[in-house]
Amino acid sequence: MGNNESHVKIRVNNLTKRFGDLTVLDKICFEIKTGELVAIVGPTGCGKTTFLNTLSKLMPATDGDILIDGEEASPRKHNISYVFQEPTCLPWRTVRENVAYGMEVKGIPKKERMERTDRIMELVGLSSCANLYPNQVSASMMQRIAVSRAFAVEPDLLLMDEPYGQLDVKLRYYLEDELISLWQKLKSTVLFVTHNIEEAVYVAERILVLSNKPTCVKAEITVDLERPRSFLDPQFMEIRHQVTELIRWW
Amino acid sequence: MAYEEIVVKKPLPLIALPCLSVAAFLLFWEWIVVSGTVPSVLLAPPSQVFTVFMDKLGNPNPDGAILAVHAWTSLQEAFIGYSLSLLVGIPLGLAMGWFRIVEGLIRPIFELIRPIPPIAWIPLTVFWFGIGLTGKVFIIWIAGIVPCVINSYVGVRMTQPTLIQMARTYGATDWQIFHQLCIPSALPMVFGALQIALAYCWTNLVGAELLASDTGLGYLITMGGRLGRPDIVVLGMVCVGISGAILGFIIDCVERRLLAGIRR
Amino acid sequence: MNTPSSEPQLKIYCEDINKTFIQKGHMEVPVIRNISLEVEENEFLVVLGPGQCGKSTLLRIIAGLETPDTGYVALDGFPVTGPGPDRGLVFQGYMLFAWNTVMGNVEMGLKLRGVPKQERRAVAHHYIRLVGLEGFENHYPHQLSGGMKQRVGIARAYANSPKVMLLDEPFGQLDAQTRMFMQHETSRIWEHEKRTVIFVTNNIDEALFLADRIVLMEGKLPGRIKKEYIVNLPRPRDHENPDLLELRALITSETELVL
Amino acid sequence: MGGSSIANETVGVSSGREGITFYQIITNTYLLYTVSLISFFLVWDRVAAWQVFGDSLARPHIVALKLYDLTQIKFAGTNLGGHIWASTQRVLIGFSLASFFAVPLGLFMALNRYANAIVKPIFDLFKPMPPIAWVSISILWFGVGEFSKIFIISIGTFVPCLLNSYNGIRLIEPELYDVIKVLGGSRKDEVVQVSFPASFPAIFAGLQISLSVAWTCLLAAELMNARDGMGFLIKRGMDTHQPSLVLGGMILIALMAWLSSLLISLMERKLCPWKRSIDNL
């Protein structure tokens, strides 16, 4: 599935985050290969958001380091994209300008920016509403804009925090398939955080299971089913059961 | 509920009542003066105000200038002072909302000056600039600046935090976030300031003219008072009220077109 | 609609309800097209449908906040004419009284009916404990999280001792994780205080986890009932249960994709 | 509202390690506040000392001395405390009188459509007219005594109070009334349990605005003619060309305006503790 398996894109070693004497992240270590799609699941309130905020450098880590291609990660040097749970679009820009915003900040020249925007909007099927404004489109459409914007900068690391948590199931299946096709075509490295175990098993090649607070990586499960995967296929159910047992808190 | 604009039929009396009450008010005003219950030296009836209005259009005395000159001076002062307060107040408020250093340096001074009623500056402006245009423009400028700074400051503060975080992960600098994110999302609040600042400027303009001026609608009111001509005083007040309403209406149209422009 | 309807044991009976809204510019928007519904005593009914399909309007009609153009709603055989304490309503936007404490909010229903202070405090305490908000009695709504606010909403509706509980997409504004937790809470509370429940949602997992019966609405306006599914699985349910997954695949295939 | 604090925290790009950086030192708010205040008074002193505006700008310490003198000697009949009390008394009477009538009227207009249809048009006639325009006519009607000043202050207070209480009720979410209906409440319950408490924040916002307008009207009235009060001090300073007296008067009135506004916000915190404190000016 992922292309050159050997090259490690992201290396995190003993990433720690303390708020006063409360340890939220406790020496988290893992690696992600280039172009790999990894899902992160964990019990309720296991510091997933803090984990993402430290990874995306929105929040300084108390200790440990995050390396992208061997260097210390920084928003300016590297391309890090973060898709939040609630759709974040600039209300005063059209859909096209929203998708191009990431590249604009990165200072990518206008010609290439326009060409990349058109390509990705074609892929995602947003070309029809290119000139609409965010308040004229549905919430699920806004989330697709956010995902397209994230992919458009060709990120070294794409973080996604429960992007489809709020949508009804038919929409979620559709957008999950769309995400997988985008990922396969653009070969980005994706870290997908979700509490929905079924979604994690459906989307990811590898699942990292986080423990309760203080959070560390409890287990790692590889999911090598061919795509498109089906919820009812026994192997799928087996992996799903395995992950649920690791997390069961109710 | 997605259908808030549900049509509610307005019963007839709700349409008729407003016109009736205004007509009744004007008639009552006319009646109390004409019938002598209120001595005519204290208040002029609408009819007399109208005649003096027609007269003042052409004849400069008793206060030395025709109505158009008074109105023009007031509007001129208001326009310069108002636009200056927008030009200085809005960028200052926006910068204060985002950049810590600007807030640290400007906010204490702003908090010191803010509670001083603008017309308290009149004596100083008379000392510094005399009773001409500059003094009044200074007072109007100070009056208008306060709401501009406050609204712009609050506007930037209310930017959606996730938008800022999103921009940060793309590596946007503080300056990029400021002019690409904070300013556009603060615009509705900033436009809200246009109306409030206008009202403040207009109030303090009249105050300034009442106390130290040689032309202008405020001066017209004072002269009316000094010469014991209640009709001129009322004329002055009505003109101030109407021109205030017209300015408000203009600003409203400008605001609506600009707001539609940014698709909020 | 003179005599109570024939089936006495039916808790709620809606017959052939139609509703059309007139928008500004006099555009007619048909919202509900002849919906009939029957709900038994202590049945947990879930009305499932995507975003804008008239399900909230249907609930407001049953709550008596909207009057249907045609058809009628009957509760225990008696026609519904307006809102009343016998039907508790929980809103998607919480709609708590920001100026009252949690205790003030929960006991509002009883206060309006003039129940003496001592008695209504006891009742309010019972329901605050039931929804797990002990110790938060004197907090103000702005100090509470989304999940806690909705629990106050549920406690407030229960405290008025309604015969029927109506919930209008109550977890729509919660994040995915709190939503799952609130589904467990709702199921636990319902086990303790059995009431007839009509629960409106767009989330199929929520429907399967909570419902005795699921009513699936058409994808677009005007809202019509498409299909009904009986969910007789033991409680508390588990999202991994194969039968549940089976039913889920069936219902998902029926729902339309509304982008 | 966490919004503003988050916007604040992420101002500095995280350097990957916690710890004090130079950037954090120079943006320490309190350091900046002290620097700004010191430089403000320094600039004031230098500008006055170098006679940039000739002798019509007094140096800060001279103004302080002047204020101190006023407390010792009797100036036009009373000492400094007397002047301050004279002005504050006028504002208190005018302000409380007007808000006592304006707030209920605003609420009543918002709740009863017919009252609204009668009063609103006349109110809209007077709304664009600044309160200070009434000064001349109030002198005509009530002479230069206390009552004419209180009349102008109450005119100035009336408009914002009424407007804010009127809007306070109209901006309430309709579903809140639905909650009362569903809980079995009547129209009266809706008004008592929802309309009034929900409009409190707007009423207090109105009180704050009208308080600042009240002080402006007081000053206008006192500057026209008065025998005592802070405006009188400023007027006397203007007539006898004593900038220190003018500045002294300005500082006093600013102080009293600030104190009274503080009083109102304390009252607000007491009466509606449930209102979240939003971090703005």
CSV table of N, CA and C in Angstrom, one decimal, chain B residues 148-238:
chain,number,residue,atom,x,y,z
B,148,CYS,N,-15.0,53.8,18.1
B,148,CYS,CA,-14.2,53.1,17.1
B,148,CYS,C,-13.2,52.1,17.7
B,149,VAL,N,-12.4,52.6,18.6
B,149,VAL,CA,-11.4,51.8,19.2
B,149,VAL,C,-12.1,50.6,19.9
B,150,ILE,N,-13.1,50.8,20.7
B,150,ILE,CA,-13.8,49.7,21.4
B,150,ILE,C,-14.3,48.7,20.5
B,151,ASN,N,-15.1,49.1,19.5
B,151,ASN,CA,-15.7,48.1,18.6
B,151,ASN,C,-14.7,47.3,17.8
B,152,SER,N,-13.6,48.0,17.3
B,152,SER,CA,-12.6,47.3,16.5
B,152,SER,C,-11.9,46.3,17.4
B,153,TYR,N,-11.6,46.8,18.7
B,153,TYR,CA,-10.9,45.9,19.6
B,153,TYR,C,-11.7,44.6,19.9
B,154,VAL,N,-13.0,44.8,20.2
B,154,VAL,CA,-13.9,43.7,20.5
B,154,VAL,C,-14.0,42.8,19.2
B,155,GLY,N,-14.1,43.5,18.0
B,155,GLY,CA,-14.2,42.7,16.8
B,155,GLY,C,-13.1,41.8,16.6
B,156,VAL,N,-11.8,42.2,16.8
B,156,VAL,CA,-10.7,41.3,16.6
B,156,VAL,C,-10.7,40.2,17.7
B,157,ARG,N,-11.1,40.6,18.9
B,157,ARG,CA,-11.1,39.6,20.0
B,157,ARG,C,-12.1,38.5,19.7
B,158,MET,N,-13.1,38.8,18.9
B,158,MET,CA,-14.1,37.8,18.7
B,158,MET,C,-13.8,36.9,17.5
B,159,THR,N,-12.6,37.0,16.9
B,159,THR,CA,-12.3,36.1,15.8
B,159,THR,C,-12.3,34.7,16.3
B,160,GLN,N,-12.8,33.8,15.4
B,160,GLN,CA,-13.0,32.4,15.8
B,160,GLN,C,-11.6,31.8,16.1
B,161,PRO,N,-11.4,31.2,17.3
B,161,PRO,CA,-10.1,30.7,17.6
B,161,PRO,C,-9.6,29.6,16.7
B,162,THR,N,-10.6,28.7,16.2
B,162,THR,CA,-10.1,27.6,15.3
B,162,THR,C,-9.6,28.2,14.0
B,163,LEU,N,-10.1,29.3,13.5
B,163,LEU,CA,-9.5,29.9,12.3
B,163,LEU,C,-8.1,30.2,12.5
B,164,ILE,N,-7.8,30.8,13.7
B,164,ILE,CA,-6.4,31.3,14.0
B,164,ILE,C,-5.5,30.0,14.1
B,165,GLN,N,-6.0,29.0,14.8
B,165,GLN,CA,-5.2,27.8,14.9
B,165,GLN,C,-5.0,27.2,13.5
B,166,MET,N,-6.0,27.2,12.7
B,166,MET,CA,-5.8,26.6,11.4
B,166,MET,C,-4.7,27.3,10.6
B,167,ALA,N,-4.8,28.6,10.7
B,167,ALA,CA,-3.8,29.5,10.0
B,167,ALA,C,-2.4,29.2,10.5
B,168,ARG,N,-2.3,29.0,11.8
B,168,ARG,CA,-1.0,28.8,12.5
B,168,ARG,C,-0.4,27.5,12.0
B,169,THR,N,-1.2,26.5,11.8
B,169,THR,CA,-0.6,25.2,11.4
B,169,THR,C,-0.1,25.3,10.0
B,170,TYR,N,-0.6,26.2,9.2
B,170,TYR,CA,0.0,26.4,7.9
B,170,TYR,C,1.2,27.3,7.9
B,171,GLY,N,1.6,27.7,9.1
B,171,GLY,CA,2.8,28.5,9.3
B,171,GLY,C,2.6,30.0,9.0
B,172,ALA,N,1.3,30.5,9.2
B,172,ALA,CA,1.1,31.9,8.9
B,172,ALA,C,1.7,32.7,10.0
B,173,THR,N,2.3,33.9,9.6
B,173,THR,CA,2.9,34.7,10.6
B,173,THR,C,1.8,35.6,11.3
B,174,ASP,N,2.2,36.2,12.4
B,174,ASP,CA,1.2,37.1,13.2
B,174,ASP,C,0.6,38.1,12.2
B,175,TRP,N,1.5,38.7,11.4
B,175,TRP,CA,1.0,39.7,10.5
B,175,TRP,C,0.0,39.1,9.5
B,176,GLN,N,0.3,38.0,8.9
B,176,GLN,CA,-0.6,37.4,8.0
B,176,GLN,C,-1.9,37.1,8.6
B,177,ILE,N,-1.9,36.5,9.8
B,177,ILE,CA,-3.2,36.2,10.5
B,177,ILE,C,-3.9,37.5,10.7
B,178,PHE,N,-3.2,38.6,11.1
B,178,PHE,CA,-3.9,39.8,11.4
B,178,PHE,C,-4.7,40.3,10.2
B,179,HIS,N,-3.9,40.4,9.0
B,179,HIS,CA,-4.7,41.1,7.9
B,179,HIS,C,-5.5,40.1,7.1
B,180,GLN,N,-5.2,38.8,7.2
B,180,GLN,CA,-6.0,37.9,6.4
B,180,GLN,C,-7.2,37.4,7.3
B,181,LEU,N,-7.1,37.3,8.6
B,181,LEU,CA,-8.1,36.7,9.4
B,181,LEU,C,-8.8,37.7,10.3
B,182,CYS,N,-8.0,38.4,11.1
B,182,CYS,CA,-8.6,39.2,12.2
B,182,CYS,C,-9.4,40.4,11.6
B,183,ILE,N,-8.8,41.1,10.6
B,183,ILE,CA,-9.5,42.3,10.1
B,183,ILE,C,-10.8,41.8,9.4
B,184,PRO,N,-10.8,40.9,8.5
B,184,PRO,CA,-12.1,40.6,7.9
B,184,PRO,C,-13.2,40.1,8.9
B,185,SER,N,-12.8,39.3,9.9
B,185,SER,CA,-13.8,38.9,10.8
B,185,SER,C,-14.2,39.9,11.8
B,186,ALA,N,-13.4,41.0,11.9
B,186,ALA,CA,-13.8,42.1,12.8
B,186,ALA,C,-14.7,43.1,12.1
B,187,LEU,N,-14.8,43.0,10.7
B,187,LEU,CA,-15.5,44.1,9.9
B,187,LEU,C,-16.9,44.4,10.4
B,188,PRO,N,-17.8,43.3,10.7
B,188,PRO,CA,-19.1,43.7,11.1
B,188,PRO,C,-19.1,44.6,12.3
B,189,MET,N,-18.3,44.2,13.3
B,189,MET,CA,-18.3,45.1,14.5
B,189,MET,C,-17.8,46.5,14.2
B,190,VAL,N,-16.8,46.5,13.3
B,190,VAL,CA,-16.2,47.9,12.9
B,190,VAL,C,-17.3,48.7,12.3
B,191,PHE,N,-18.1,48.1,11.4
B,191,PHE,CA,-19.2,48.8,10.7
B,191,PHE,C,-20.2,49.3,11.8
B,192,GLY,N,-20.4,48.4,12.8
B,192,GLY,CA,-21.3,48.8,13.9
B,192,GLY,C,-20.8,50.1,14.5
B,193,ALA,N,-19.5,50.3,14.5
B,193,ALA,CA,-19.0,51.5,15.2
B,193,ALA,C,-19.4,52.8,14.4
B,194,LEU,N,-19.6,52.6,13.0
B,194,LEU,CA,-19.9,53.8,12.2
B,194,LEU,C,-21.0,54.6,12.8
B,195,GLN,N,-22.1,53.9,13.2
B,195,GLN,CA,-23.3,54.5,13.6
B,195,GLN,C,-23.1,55.2,15.0
B,196,ILE,N,-22.5,54.4,15.9
B,196,ILE,CA,-22.3,54.9,17.3
B,196,ILE,C,-21.4,56.1,17.3
B,197,ALA,N,-20.3,56.0,16.5
B,197,ALA,CA,-19.3,57.1,16.5
B,197,ALA,C,-20.1,58.4,15.9
B,198,LEU,N,-20.9,58.2,14.9
B,198,LEU,CA,-21.6,59.3,14.3
B,198,LEU,C,-22.5,60.0,15.4
B,199,ALA,N,-23.2,59.2,16.2
B,199,ALA,CA,-24.1,59.8,17.2
B,199,ALA,C,-23.2,60.6,18.2
B,200,TYR,N,-22.1,60.0,18.6
B,200,TYR,CA,-21.2,60.6,19.6
B,200,TYR,C,-20.7,61.9,19.0
B,201,CYS,N,-20.2,61.9,17.8
B,201,CYS,CA,-19.6,63.1,17.1
B,201,CYS,C,-20.7,64.2,17.1
B,202,TRP,N,-21.9,63.8,16.7
B,202,TRP,CA,-22.9,64.8,16.5
B,202,TRP,C,-23.3,65.5,17.8
B,203,THR,N,-23.4,64.6,18.9
B,203,THR,CA,-23.8,65.2,20.2
B,203,THR,C,-22.7,66.2,20.6
B,204,ASN,N,-21.5,65.8,20.5
B,204,ASN,CA,-20.4,66.7,21.0
B,204,ASN,C,-20.2,67.9,20.1
B,205,LEU,N,-20.5,67.7,18.8
B,205,LEU,CA,-20.4,68.9,18.0
B,205,LEU,C,-21.3,70.0,18.4
B,206,VAL,N,-22.6,69.6,18.7
B,206,VAL,CA,-23.6,70.6,19.1
B,206,VAL,C,-23.1,71.3,20.4
B,207,GLY,N,-22.6,70.4,21.3
B,207,GLY,CA,-22.1,70.9,22.6
B,207,GLY,C,-21.0,71.9,22.4
B,208,ALA,N,-20.0,71.6,21.5
B,208,ALA,CA,-18.9,72.5,21.3
B,208,ALA,C,-19.4,73.8,20.7
B,209,GLU,N,-20.4,73.7,19.8
B,209,GLU,CA,-20.9,75.0,19.1
B,209,GLU,C,-21.6,75.8,20.1
B,210,LEU,N,-22.4,75.1,21.0
B,210,LEU,CA,-23.1,75.9,22.0
B,210,LEU,C,-22.2,76.8,22.8
B,211,LEU,N,-21.0,76.3,23.2
B,211,LEU,CA,-20.2,76.9,24.1
B,211,LEU,C,-19.2,77.9,23.5
B,212,ALA,N,-18.7,77.6,22.3
B,212,ALA,CA,-17.7,78.4,21.8
B,212,ALA,C,-17.7,78.3,20.3
B,213,SER,N,-18.4,79.2,19.6
B,213,SER,CA,-18.4,79.2,18.1
B,213,SER,C,-19.0,80.5,17.6
B,214,ASP,N,-18.8,80.7,16.3
B,214,ASP,CA,-19.4,82.0,15.7
B,214,ASP,C,-20.4,81.6,14.6
B,215,THR,N,-20.4,80.4,14.1
B,215,THR,CA,-21.5,80.0,13.2
B,215,THR,C,-21.8,78.5,13.5
B,216,GLY,N,-22.8,78.0,12.9
B,216,GLY,CA,-23.1,76.6,13.1
B,216,GLY,C,-24.5,76.5,13.8
B,217,LEU,N,-25.1,75.3,13.7
B,217,LEU,CA,-26.4,75.1,14.2
B,217,LEU,C,-26.4,75.3,15.7
B,218,GLY,N,-25.4,74.9,16.4
B,218,GLY,CA,-25.3,75.0,17.8
B,218,GLY,C,-25.3,76.5,18.2
B,219,TYR,N,-24.6,77.2,17.4
B,219,TYR,CA,-24.5,78.7,17.6
B,219,TYR,C,-25.9,79.3,17.4
B,220,LEU,N,-26.6,78.8,16.3
B,220,LEU,CA,-27.9,79.3,16.1
B,220,LEU,C,-28.8,79.1,17.3
B,221,ILE,N,-28.7,78.0,17.9
B,221,ILE,CA,-29.5,77.7,19.1
B,221,ILE,C,-29.2,78.7,20.2
B,222,THR,N,-27.9,78.9,20.5
B,222,THR,CA,-27.5,79.8,21.6
B,222,THR,C,-28.0,81.2,21.3
B,223,MET,N,-27.8,81.6,20.1
B,223,MET,CA,-28.2,83.0,19.8
B,223,MET,C,-29.7,83.1,20.0
B,224,GLY,N,-30.5,82.1,19.5
B,224,GLY,CA,-31.9,82.1,19.7
B,224,GLY,C,-32.2,82.3,21.2
B,225,GLY,N,-31.5,81.5,22.0
B,225,GLY,CA,-31.7,81.6,23.5
B,225,GLY,C,-31.4,83.0,24.0
B,226,ARG,N,-30.2,83.5,23.6
B,226,ARG,CA,-29.8,84.9,24.1
B,226,ARG,C,-30.8,85.9,23.6
B,227,LEU,N,-31.3,85.8,22.4
B,227,LEU,CA,-32.1,86.9,21.9
B,227,LEU,C,-33.6,86.7,22.3
B,228,GLY,N,-33.8,85.6,23.1
B,228,GLY,CA,-35.2,85.4,23.5
B,228,GLY,C,-36.1,85.1,22.4
B,229,ARG,N,-35.6,84.3,21.4
B,229,ARG,CA,-36.4,84.0,20.2
B,229,ARG,C,-36.6,82.4,20.3
B,230,PRO,N,-37.7,81.9,21.0
B,230,PRO,CA,-37.9,80.5,21.1
B,230,PRO,C,-38.0,79.8,19.7
B,231,ASP,N,-38.6,80.6,18.8
B,231,ASP,CA,-38.8,79.9,17.5
B,231,ASP,C,-37.4,79.6,16.8
B,232,ILE,N,-36.4,80.5,17.0
B,232,ILE,CA,-35.1,80.2,16.4
B,232,ILE,C,-34.5,79.0,17.2
B,233,VAL,N,-34.6,79.0,18.5
B,233,VAL,CA,-34.1,77.9,19.3
B,233,VAL,C,-34.6,76.6,18.8
B,234,VAL,N,-36.0,76.5,18.7
B,234,VAL,CA,-36.6,75.3,18.2
B,234,VAL,C,-36.2,74.9,16.8
B,235,LEU,N,-36.1,76.0,16.0
B,235,LEU,CA,-35.7,75.7,14.6
B,235,LEU,C,-34.3,75.1,14.6
B,236,GLY,N,-33.4,75.7,15.4
B,236,GLY,CA,-32.0,75.1,15.5
B,236,GLY,C,-32.0,73.6,15.9
B,237,MET,N,-32.9,73.4,17.0
B,237,MET,CA,-32.9,72.0,17.5
B,237,MET,C,-33.5,71.0,16.4
B,238,VAL,N,-34.5,71.5,15.7
B,238,VAL,CA,-35.1,70.6,14.7
B,238,VAL,C,-34.1,70.4,13.6
